[in-house]
């Protein structure tokens, strides 16, 4: 465990910021140090989870209710055969 002695002005600023955030000076100092010294991967994402990163891109799409993933191999083969019959292939 390491003890850090703060100057009075820095201690006052830390205490005031912690009060505004509704936390303790100790927890605010720990959070700030963790952010400062986090691994590079966490810095790129800001510690966000995948859902947070994709929040603006996740949604629903209007489309067919047909289950397009069922029998896809058979339907693909039928589509190729149809193209071949029409001379497109």
JSON list of C-alpha atoms in Angstrom, two decimals:
[
{"chain": "A", "resi": 1, "resn": "UNK", "atom": "CA", "xyz": [0.00, 0.00, 0.00]},
{"chain": "A", "resi": 2, "resn": "UNK", "atom": "CA", "xyz": [1.24, 3.46, -0.89]},
{"chain": "A", "resi": 3, "resn": "UNK", "atom": "CA", "xyz": [0.42, 6.67, 0.93]},
{"chain": "A", "resi": 4, "resn": "UNK", "atom": "CA", "xyz": [0.36, 9.87, -1.11]},
{"chain": "A", "resi": 5, "resn": "UNK", "atom": "CA", "xyz": [0.61, 13.21, 0.65]},
{"chain": "A", "resi": 6, "resn": "UNK", "atom": "CA", "xyz": [-1.32, 15.92, -1.17]},
{"chain": "A", "resi": 7, "resn": "UNK", "atom": "CA", "xyz": [-0.70, 19.63, -0.98]},
{"chain": "A", "resi": 8, "resn": "UNK", "atom": "CA", "xyz": [-3.52, 21.50, 0.78]},
{"chain": "A", "resi": 9, "resn": "UNK", "atom": "CA", "xyz": [-4.80, 23.06, -2.45]},
{"chain": "A", "resi": 10, "resn": "UNK", "atom": "CA", "xyz": [-4.88, 19.70, -4.27]},
{"chain": "A", "resi": 11, "resn": "UNK", "atom": "CA", "xyz": [-6.56, 18.03, -1.30]},
{"chain": "A", "resi": 12, "resn": "UNK", "atom": "CA", "xyz": [-9.20, 20.77, -1.27]},
{"chain": "A", "resi": 13, "resn": "UNK", "atom": "CA", "xyz": [-9.86, 20.40, -5.01]},
{"chain": "A", "resi": 14, "resn": "UNK", "atom": "CA", "xyz": [-10.09, 16.61, -4.69]},
{"chain": "A", "resi": 15, "resn": "UNK", "atom": "CA", "xyz": [-12.46, 16.87, -1.74]},
{"chain": "A", "resi": 16, "resn": "UNK", "atom": "CA", "xyz": [-14.69, 19.39, -3.54]},
{"chain": "A", "resi": 17, "resn": "UNK", "atom": "CA", "xyz": [-14.84, 17.31, -6.74]},
{"chain": "A", "resi": 18, "resn": "UNK", "atom": "CA", "xyz": [-15.66, 14.19, -4.72]},
{"chain": "A", "resi": 19, "resn": "UNK", "atom": "CA", "xyz": [-18.44, 16.06, -2.91]},
{"chain": "A", "resi": 20, "resn": "UNK", "atom": "CA", "xyz": [-19.91, 17.22, -6.25]},
{"chain": "A", "resi": 21, "resn": "UNK", "atom": "CA", "xyz": [-19.84, 13.65, -7.58]},
{"chain": "A", "resi": 22, "resn": "UNK", "atom": "CA", "xyz": [-21.30, 12.20, -4.40]},
{"chain": "A", "resi": 23, "resn": "UNK", "atom": "CA", "xyz": [-18.30, 10.05, -3.57]},
{"chain": "A", "resi": 24, "resn": "UNK", "atom": "CA", "xyz": [-15.32, 10.09, -1.24]},
{"chain": "A", "resi": 25, "resn": "UNK", "atom": "CA", "xyz": [-11.97, 11.70, -2.04]},
{"chain": "A", "resi": 26, "resn": "UNK", "atom": "CA", "xyz": [-10.33, 8.28, -1.71]},
{"chain": "A", "resi": 27, "resn": "UNK", "atom": "CA", "xyz": [-12.64, 6.62, -4.24]},
{"chain": "A", "resi": 28, "resn": "UNK", "atom": "CA", "xyz": [-12.30, 9.55, -6.65]},
{"chain": "A", "resi": 29, "resn": "UNK", "atom": "CA", "xyz": [-8.50, 9.39, -6.42]},
{"chain": "A", "resi": 30, "resn": "UNK", "atom": "CA", "xyz": [-8.53, 5.62, -7.03]},
{"chain": "A", "resi": 31, "resn": "UNK", "atom": "CA", "xyz": [-10.89, 5.96, -10.01]},
{"chain": "A", "resi": 32, "resn": "UNK", "atom": "CA", "xyz": [-8.73, 8.71, -11.51]},
{"chain": "A", "resi": 33, "resn": "UNK", "atom": "CA", "xyz": [-5.53, 6.70, -11.07]},
{"chain": "A", "resi": 34, "resn": "UNK", "atom": "CA", "xyz": [-7.14, 3.59, -12.59]},
{"chain": "A", "resi": 35, "resn": "UNK", "atom": "CA", "xyz": [-8.22, 5.60, -15.64]},
{"chain": "A", "resi": 36, "resn": "UNK", "atom": "CA", "xyz": [-4.77, 7.15, -15.98]},
{"chain": "A", "resi": 37, "resn": "UNK", "atom": "CA", "xyz": [-2.92, 3.84, -15.72]},
{"chain": "A", "resi": 38, "resn": "UNK", "atom": "CA", "xyz": [-5.39, 1.50, -17.42]},
{"chain": "A", "resi": 39, "resn": "UNK", "atom": "CA", "xyz": [-4.14, -0.92, -20.11]},
{"chain": "A", "resi": 40, "resn": "UNK", "atom": "CA", "xyz": [-4.09, 0.39, -23.68]},
{"chain": "A", "resi": 41, "resn": "UNK", "atom": "CA", "xyz": [-7.14, -1.69, -24.70]},
{"chain": "A", "resi": 42, "resn": "UNK", "atom": "CA", "xyz": [-9.25, -0.07, -22.01]},
{"chain": "A", "resi": 43, "resn": "UNK", "atom": "CA", "xyz": [-8.16, 3.41, -23.10]},
{"chain": "A", "resi": 44, "resn": "UNK", "atom": "CA", "xyz": [-9.46, 2.76, -26.60]},
{"chain": "A", "resi": 45, "resn": "UNK", "atom": "CA", "xyz": [-12.90, 1.80, -25.34]},
{"chain": "A", "resi": 46, "resn": "UNK", "atom": "CA", "xyz": [-12.99, 3.95, -22.23]},
{"chain": "A", "resi": 47, "resn": "UNK", "atom": "CA", "xyz": [-13.85, 0.79, -20.31]},
{"chain": "A", "resi": 48, "resn": "UNK", "atom": "CA", "xyz": [-17.14, 0.54, -22.19]},
{"chain": "A", "resi": 49, "resn": "UNK", "atom": "CA", "xyz": [-18.71, -2.80, -22.95]},
{"chain": "A", "resi": 50, "resn": "UNK", "atom": "CA", "xyz": [-19.57, -3.86, -26.49]},
{"chain": "A", "resi": 51, "resn": "UNK", "atom": "CA", "xyz": [-23.22, -2.90, -26.06]},
{"chain": "A", "resi": 52, "resn": "UNK", "atom": "CA", "xyz": [-22.18, 0.66, -25.15]},
{"chain": "A", "resi": 53, "resn": "UNK", "atom": "CA", "xyz": [-19.89, 0.91, -28.18]},
{"chain": "A", "resi": 54, "resn": "UNK", "atom": "CA", "xyz": [-22.61, -0.28, -30.57]},
{"chain": "A", "resi": 55, "resn": "UNK", "atom": "CA", "xyz": [-25.47, 1.66, -28.95]},
{"chain": "A", "resi": 56, "resn": "UNK", "atom": "CA", "xyz": [-25.94, 3.96, -31.95]},
{"chain": "A", "resi": 57, "resn": "UNK", "atom": "CA", "xyz": [-25.87, 1.06, -34.40]},
{"chain": "A", "resi": 58, "resn": "UNK", "atom": "CA", "xyz": [-28.08, -1.52, -32.71]},
{"chain": "A", "resi": 59, "resn": "UNK", "atom": "CA", "xyz": [-31.73, -1.67, -33.60]},
{"chain": "A", "resi": 60, "resn": "UNK", "atom": "CA", "xyz": [-34.34, -3.47, -35.58]},
{"chain": "A", "resi": 61, "resn": "UNK", "atom": "CA", "xyz": [-34.89, -3.68, -39.30]},
{"chain": "A", "resi": 62, "resn": "UNK", "atom": "CA", "xyz": [-38.19, -3.82, -41.11]},
{"chain": "A", "resi": 63, "resn": "UNK", "atom": "CA", "xyz": [-38.17, -6.81, -43.37]},
{"chain": "A", "resi": 64, "resn": "UNK", "atom": "CA", "xyz": [-39.66, -10.14, -44.15]},
{"chain": "A", "resi": 65, "resn": "UNK", "atom": "CA", "xyz": [-40.77, -12.57, -41.48]},
{"chain": "A", "resi": 66, "resn": "UNK", "atom": "CA", "xyz": [-39.65, -15.45, -43.67]},
{"chain": "A", "resi": 67, "resn": "UNK", "atom": "CA", "xyz": [-36.92, -17.57, -42.05]},
{"chain": "A", "resi": 68, "resn": "UNK", "atom": "CA", "xyz": [-34.26, -17.01, -44.71]},
{"chain": "A", "resi": 69, "resn": "UNK", "atom": "CA", "xyz": [-31.69, -19.13, -42.89]},
{"chain": "A", "resi": 70, "resn": "UNK", "atom": "CA", "xyz": [-33.76, -22.31, -43.25]},
{"chain": "A", "resi": 71, "resn": "UNK", "atom": "CA", "xyz": [-33.13, -24.56, -46.27]},
{"chain": "A", "resi": 72, "resn": "UNK", "atom": "CA", "xyz": [-30.63, -22.04, -47.61]},
{"chain": "A", "resi": 73, "resn": "UNK", "atom": "CA", "xyz": [-28.47, -24.71, -49.27]},
{"chain": "A", "resi": 74, "resn": "UNK", "atom": "CA", "xyz": [-31.43, -26.16, -51.16]},
{"chain": "A", "resi": 75, "resn": "UNK", "atom": "CA", "xyz": [-32.72, -22.73, -52.15]},
{"chain": "A", "resi": 76, "resn": "UNK", "atom": "CA", "xyz": [-29.24, -21.67, -53.31]},
{"chain": "A", "resi": 77, "resn": "UNK", "atom": "CA", "xyz": [-28.96, -24.75, -55.50]},
{"chain": "A", "resi": 78, "resn": "UNK", "atom": "CA", "xyz": [-32.44, -24.11, -56.94]},
{"chain": "A", "resi": 79, "resn": "UNK", "atom": "CA", "xyz": [-31.48, -20.51, -57.66]},
{"chain": "A", "resi": 80, "resn": "UNK", "atom": "CA", "xyz": [-28.33, -21.61, -59.50]},
{"chain": "A", "resi": 81, "resn": "UNK", "atom": "CA", "xyz": [-30.30, -24.16, -61.49]},
{"chain": "A", "resi": 82, "resn": "UNK", "atom": "CA", "xyz": [-32.84, -21.48, -62.44]},
{"chain": "A", "resi": 83, "resn": "UNK", "atom": "CA", "xyz": [-30.09, -19.12, -63.56]},
{"chain": "A", "resi": 84, "resn": "UNK", "atom": "CA", "xyz": [-28.54, -21.89, -65.62]},
{"chain": "A", "resi": 85, "resn": "UNK", "atom": "CA", "xyz": [-31.90, -22.64, -67.27]},
{"chain": "A", "resi": 86, "resn": "UNK", "atom": "CA", "xyz": [-32.29, -18.97, -68.14]},
{"chain": "A", "resi": 87, "resn": "UNK", "atom": "CA", "xyz": [-28.78, -18.87, -69.61]},
{"chain": "A", "resi": 88, "resn": "UNK", "atom": "CA", "xyz": [-27.52, -16.36, -67.05]},
{"chain": "A", "resi": 89, "resn": "UNK", "atom": "CA", "xyz": [-24.79, -18.66, -65.82]}
]
